[in-house]
PDB file of C-alpha atoms in Angstrom:
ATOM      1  CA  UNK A   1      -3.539  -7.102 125.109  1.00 58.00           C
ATOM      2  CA  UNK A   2      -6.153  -7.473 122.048  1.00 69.00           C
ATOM      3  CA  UNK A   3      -9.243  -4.918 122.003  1.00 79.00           C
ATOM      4  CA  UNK A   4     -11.561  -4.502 124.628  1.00 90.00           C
ATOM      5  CA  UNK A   5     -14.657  -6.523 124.277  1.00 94.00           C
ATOM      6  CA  UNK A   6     -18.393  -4.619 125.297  1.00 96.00           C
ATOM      7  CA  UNK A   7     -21.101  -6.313 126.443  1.00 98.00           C
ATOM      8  CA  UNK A   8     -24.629  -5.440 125.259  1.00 98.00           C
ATOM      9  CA  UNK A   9     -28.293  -6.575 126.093  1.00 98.00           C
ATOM     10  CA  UNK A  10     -31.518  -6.621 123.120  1.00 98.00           C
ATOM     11  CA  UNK A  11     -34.972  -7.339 123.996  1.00 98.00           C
ATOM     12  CA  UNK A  12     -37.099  -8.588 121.847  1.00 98.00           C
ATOM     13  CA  UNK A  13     -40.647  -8.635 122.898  1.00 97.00           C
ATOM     14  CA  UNK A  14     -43.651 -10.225 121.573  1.00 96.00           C
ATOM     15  CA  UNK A  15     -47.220  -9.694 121.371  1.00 94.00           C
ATOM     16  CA  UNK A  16     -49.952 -11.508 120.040  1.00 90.00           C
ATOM     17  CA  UNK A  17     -52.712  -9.411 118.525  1.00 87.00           C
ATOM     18  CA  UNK A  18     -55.356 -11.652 116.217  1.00 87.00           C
ATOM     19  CA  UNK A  19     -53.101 -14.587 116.040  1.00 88.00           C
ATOM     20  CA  UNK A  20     -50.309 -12.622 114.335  1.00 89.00           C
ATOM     21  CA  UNK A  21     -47.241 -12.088 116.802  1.00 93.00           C
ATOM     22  CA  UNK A  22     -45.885  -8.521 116.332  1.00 95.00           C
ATOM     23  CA  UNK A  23     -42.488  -7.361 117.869  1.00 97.00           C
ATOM     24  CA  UNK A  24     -40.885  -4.360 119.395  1.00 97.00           C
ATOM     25  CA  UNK A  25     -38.723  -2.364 117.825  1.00 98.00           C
ATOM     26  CA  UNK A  26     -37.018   1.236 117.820  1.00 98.00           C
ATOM     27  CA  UNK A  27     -35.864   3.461 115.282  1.00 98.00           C
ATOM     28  CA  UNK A  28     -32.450   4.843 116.188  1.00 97.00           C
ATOM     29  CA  UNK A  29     -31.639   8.389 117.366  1.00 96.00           C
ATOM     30  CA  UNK A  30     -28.284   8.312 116.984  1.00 95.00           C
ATOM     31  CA  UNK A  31     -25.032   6.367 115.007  1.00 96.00           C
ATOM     32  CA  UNK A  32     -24.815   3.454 114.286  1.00 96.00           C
ATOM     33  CA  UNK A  33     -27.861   2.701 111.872  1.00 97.00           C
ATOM     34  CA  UNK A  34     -28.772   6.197 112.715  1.00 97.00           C
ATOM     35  CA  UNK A  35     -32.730   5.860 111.427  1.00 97.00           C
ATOM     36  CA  UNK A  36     -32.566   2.231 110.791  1.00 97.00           C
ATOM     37  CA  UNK A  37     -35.252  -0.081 112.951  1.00 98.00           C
ATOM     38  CA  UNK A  38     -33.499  -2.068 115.670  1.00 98.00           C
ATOM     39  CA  UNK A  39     -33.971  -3.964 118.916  1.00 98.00           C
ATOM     40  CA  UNK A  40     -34.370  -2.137 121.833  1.00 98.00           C
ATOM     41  CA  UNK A  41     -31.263  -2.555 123.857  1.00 98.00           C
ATOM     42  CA  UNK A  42     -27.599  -0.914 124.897  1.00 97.00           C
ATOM     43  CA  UNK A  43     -24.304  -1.300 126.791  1.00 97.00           C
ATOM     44  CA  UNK A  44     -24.416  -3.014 130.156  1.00 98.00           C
ATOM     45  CA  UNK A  45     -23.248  -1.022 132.916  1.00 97.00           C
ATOM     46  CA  UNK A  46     -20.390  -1.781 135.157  1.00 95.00           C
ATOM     47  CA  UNK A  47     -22.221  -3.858 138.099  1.00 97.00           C
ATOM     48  CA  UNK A  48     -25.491  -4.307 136.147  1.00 98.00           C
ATOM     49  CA  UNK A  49     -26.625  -7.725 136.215  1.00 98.00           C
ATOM     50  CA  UNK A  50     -27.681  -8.723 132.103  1.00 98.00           C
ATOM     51  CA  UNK A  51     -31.484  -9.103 132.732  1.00 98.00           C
ATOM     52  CA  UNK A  52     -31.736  -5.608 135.049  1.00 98.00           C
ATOM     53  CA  UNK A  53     -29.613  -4.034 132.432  1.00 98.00           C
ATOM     54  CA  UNK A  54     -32.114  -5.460 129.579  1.00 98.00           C
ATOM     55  CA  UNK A  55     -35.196  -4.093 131.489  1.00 98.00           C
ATOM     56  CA  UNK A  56     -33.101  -1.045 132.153  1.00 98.00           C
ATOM     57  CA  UNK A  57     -33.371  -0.435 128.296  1.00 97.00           C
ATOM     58  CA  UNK A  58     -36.943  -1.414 127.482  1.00 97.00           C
ATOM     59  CA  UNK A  59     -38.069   1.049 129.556  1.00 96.00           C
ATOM     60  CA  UNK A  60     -35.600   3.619 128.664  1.00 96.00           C
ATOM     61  CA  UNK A  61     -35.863   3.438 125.137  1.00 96.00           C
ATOM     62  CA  UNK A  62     -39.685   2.326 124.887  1.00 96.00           C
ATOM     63  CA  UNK A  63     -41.614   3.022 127.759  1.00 95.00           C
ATOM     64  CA  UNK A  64     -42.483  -0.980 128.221  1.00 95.00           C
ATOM     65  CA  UNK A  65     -41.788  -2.292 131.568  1.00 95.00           C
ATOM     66  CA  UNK A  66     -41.808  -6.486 131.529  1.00 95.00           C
ATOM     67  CA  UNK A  67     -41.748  -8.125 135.175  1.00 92.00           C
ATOM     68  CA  UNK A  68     -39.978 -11.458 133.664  1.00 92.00           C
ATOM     69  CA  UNK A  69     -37.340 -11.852 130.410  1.00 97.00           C
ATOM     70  CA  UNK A  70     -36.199 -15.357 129.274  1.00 97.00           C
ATOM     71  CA  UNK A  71     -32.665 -15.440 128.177  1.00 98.00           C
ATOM     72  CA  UNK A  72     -32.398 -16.337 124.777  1.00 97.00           C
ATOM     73  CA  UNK A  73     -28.391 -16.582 123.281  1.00 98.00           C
ATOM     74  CA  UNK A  74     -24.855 -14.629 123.244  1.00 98.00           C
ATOM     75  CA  UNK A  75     -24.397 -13.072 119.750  1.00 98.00           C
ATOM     76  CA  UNK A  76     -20.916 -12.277 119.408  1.00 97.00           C
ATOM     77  CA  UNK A  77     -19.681 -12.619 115.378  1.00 96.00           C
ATOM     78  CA  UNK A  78     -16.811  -9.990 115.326  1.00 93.00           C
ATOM     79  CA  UNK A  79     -18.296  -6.803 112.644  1.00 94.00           C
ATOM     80  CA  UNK A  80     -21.707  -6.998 114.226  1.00 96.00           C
ATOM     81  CA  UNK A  81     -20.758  -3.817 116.029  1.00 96.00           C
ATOM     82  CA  UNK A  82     -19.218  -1.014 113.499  1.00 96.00           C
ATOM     83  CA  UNK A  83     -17.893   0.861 116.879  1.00 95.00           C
ATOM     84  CA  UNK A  84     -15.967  -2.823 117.773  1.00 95.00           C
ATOM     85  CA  UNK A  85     -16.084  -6.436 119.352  1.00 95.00           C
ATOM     86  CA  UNK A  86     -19.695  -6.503 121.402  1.00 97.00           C
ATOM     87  CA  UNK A  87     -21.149  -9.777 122.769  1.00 98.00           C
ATOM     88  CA  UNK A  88     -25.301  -9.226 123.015  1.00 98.00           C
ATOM     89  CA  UNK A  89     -27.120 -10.645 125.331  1.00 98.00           C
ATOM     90  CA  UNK A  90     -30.368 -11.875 123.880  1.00 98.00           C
ATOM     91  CA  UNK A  91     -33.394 -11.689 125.860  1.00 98.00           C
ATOM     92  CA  UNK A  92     -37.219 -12.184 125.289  1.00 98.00           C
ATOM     93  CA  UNK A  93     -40.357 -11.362 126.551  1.00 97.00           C
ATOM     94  CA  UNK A  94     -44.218 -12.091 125.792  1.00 94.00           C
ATOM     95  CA  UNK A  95     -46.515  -9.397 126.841  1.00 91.00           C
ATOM     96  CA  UNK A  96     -50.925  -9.533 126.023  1.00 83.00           C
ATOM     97  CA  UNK A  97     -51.294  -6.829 124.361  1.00 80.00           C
ATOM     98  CA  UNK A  98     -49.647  -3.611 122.562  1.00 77.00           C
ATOM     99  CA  UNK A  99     -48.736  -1.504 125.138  1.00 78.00           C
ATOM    100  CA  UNK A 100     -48.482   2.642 124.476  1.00 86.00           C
ATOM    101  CA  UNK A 101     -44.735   3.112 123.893  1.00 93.00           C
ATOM    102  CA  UNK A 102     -42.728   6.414 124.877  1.00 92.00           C
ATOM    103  CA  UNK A 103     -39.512   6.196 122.840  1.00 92.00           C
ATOM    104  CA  UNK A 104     -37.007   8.380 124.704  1.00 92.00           C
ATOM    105  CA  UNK A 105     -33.504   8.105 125.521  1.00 87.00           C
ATOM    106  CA  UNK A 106     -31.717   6.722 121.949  1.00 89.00           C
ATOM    107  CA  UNK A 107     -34.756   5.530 120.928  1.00 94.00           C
ATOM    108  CA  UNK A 108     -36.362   8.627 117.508  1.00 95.00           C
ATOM    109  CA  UNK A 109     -39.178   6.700 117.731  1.00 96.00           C
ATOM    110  CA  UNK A 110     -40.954   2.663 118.684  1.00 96.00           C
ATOM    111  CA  UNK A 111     -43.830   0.637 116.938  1.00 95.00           C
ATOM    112  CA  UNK A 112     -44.479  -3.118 116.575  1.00 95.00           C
ATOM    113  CA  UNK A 113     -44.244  -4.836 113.334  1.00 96.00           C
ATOM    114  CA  UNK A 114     -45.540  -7.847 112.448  1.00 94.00           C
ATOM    115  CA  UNK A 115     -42.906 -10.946 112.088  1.00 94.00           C
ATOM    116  CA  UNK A 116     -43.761 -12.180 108.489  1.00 89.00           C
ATOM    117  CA  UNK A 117     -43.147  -7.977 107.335  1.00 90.00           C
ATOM    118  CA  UNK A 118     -39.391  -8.335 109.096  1.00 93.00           C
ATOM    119  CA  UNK A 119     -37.720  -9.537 105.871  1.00 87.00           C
ATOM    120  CA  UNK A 120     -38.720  -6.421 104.141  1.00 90.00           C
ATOM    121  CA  UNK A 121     -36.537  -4.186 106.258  1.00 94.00           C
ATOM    122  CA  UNK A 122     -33.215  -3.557 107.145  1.00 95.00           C
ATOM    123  CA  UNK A 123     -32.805  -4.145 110.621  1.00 98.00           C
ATOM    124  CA  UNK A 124     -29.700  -2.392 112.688  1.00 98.00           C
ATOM    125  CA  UNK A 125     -26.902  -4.834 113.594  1.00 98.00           C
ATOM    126  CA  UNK A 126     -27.901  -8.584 113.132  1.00 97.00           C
ATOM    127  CA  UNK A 127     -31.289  -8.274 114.980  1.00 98.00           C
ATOM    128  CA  UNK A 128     -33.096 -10.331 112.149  1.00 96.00           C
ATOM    129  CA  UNK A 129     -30.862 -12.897 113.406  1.00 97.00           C
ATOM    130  CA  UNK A 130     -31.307 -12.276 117.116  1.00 98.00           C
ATOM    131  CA  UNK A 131     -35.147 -11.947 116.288  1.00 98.00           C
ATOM    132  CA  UNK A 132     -34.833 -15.610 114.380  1.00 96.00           C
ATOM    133  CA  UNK A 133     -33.444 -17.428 117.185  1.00 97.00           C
ATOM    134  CA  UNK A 134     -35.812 -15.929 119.576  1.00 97.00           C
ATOM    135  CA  UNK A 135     -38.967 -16.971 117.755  1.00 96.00           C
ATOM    136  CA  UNK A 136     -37.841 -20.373 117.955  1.00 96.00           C
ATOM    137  CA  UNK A 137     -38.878 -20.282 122.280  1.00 93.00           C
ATOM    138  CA  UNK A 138     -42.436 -18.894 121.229  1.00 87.00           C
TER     139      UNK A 138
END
């Protein structure tokens, strides 16, 4: 028997706000990339379907609650995860405007940043990557 393999779900939501697209993200309460800006997003529970478990985490972490989420790509390259093998779901969302966020649960704090200012920072995990792919369905 090899290592167990987790399951995880990120959201990455978009806005439009004079032409520019923006996206969601989170600064991190707690380890990994304690501090670091990241996708909001966690561990699927046992008997969670992937897109309630994605919604489950948006609002949970930012206070955003989307009625729809398009499924975007696994991301699975082994070392993505410091705490071990995790497979993450990819999901996106479009929403009109910039909604107030309430970062709670492992969320320190939430903001939206536009795209083109993404390869400045340092994103947790490979969420430029995940962020990448999803701009490709806008």
């Amino acid at each position: 028997m090899g290592q167990k393999i987790s399951v995880t779900v990120d959201s990455v939501v978009f806005c439009k706000v004079n032409n520019q697209f923006k996206v969601l993200l989170i600064q991190r309460k707690k380890e990994p990339f304690k501090g670091q800006w990241a996708l909001p997003g966690g561990f699927v529970e046992e008997g969670e379907d992937l897109e309630t478990a994605a919604k489950r985490e948006l609002k949970e972490e930012t206070g955003v609650k989307v009625e729809s989420m398009q499924q975007v790509q696994a991301f699975g390259k082994p070392g993505r995860d410091p705490r071990g093998h995790t497979i993450s779901i990819g999901f996106l969302s479009r929403i009109f405007c910039e909604e107030d966020l309430s970062p709670s649960d492992d969320a320190e704090d939430a903001g939206w940043f536009e795209i083109e200012k993404l390869h400045n920072m340092d994103l947790a995990f490979d969420h430029d990557e995940i962020i990448n792919v999803a701009q490709q369905f806008l």
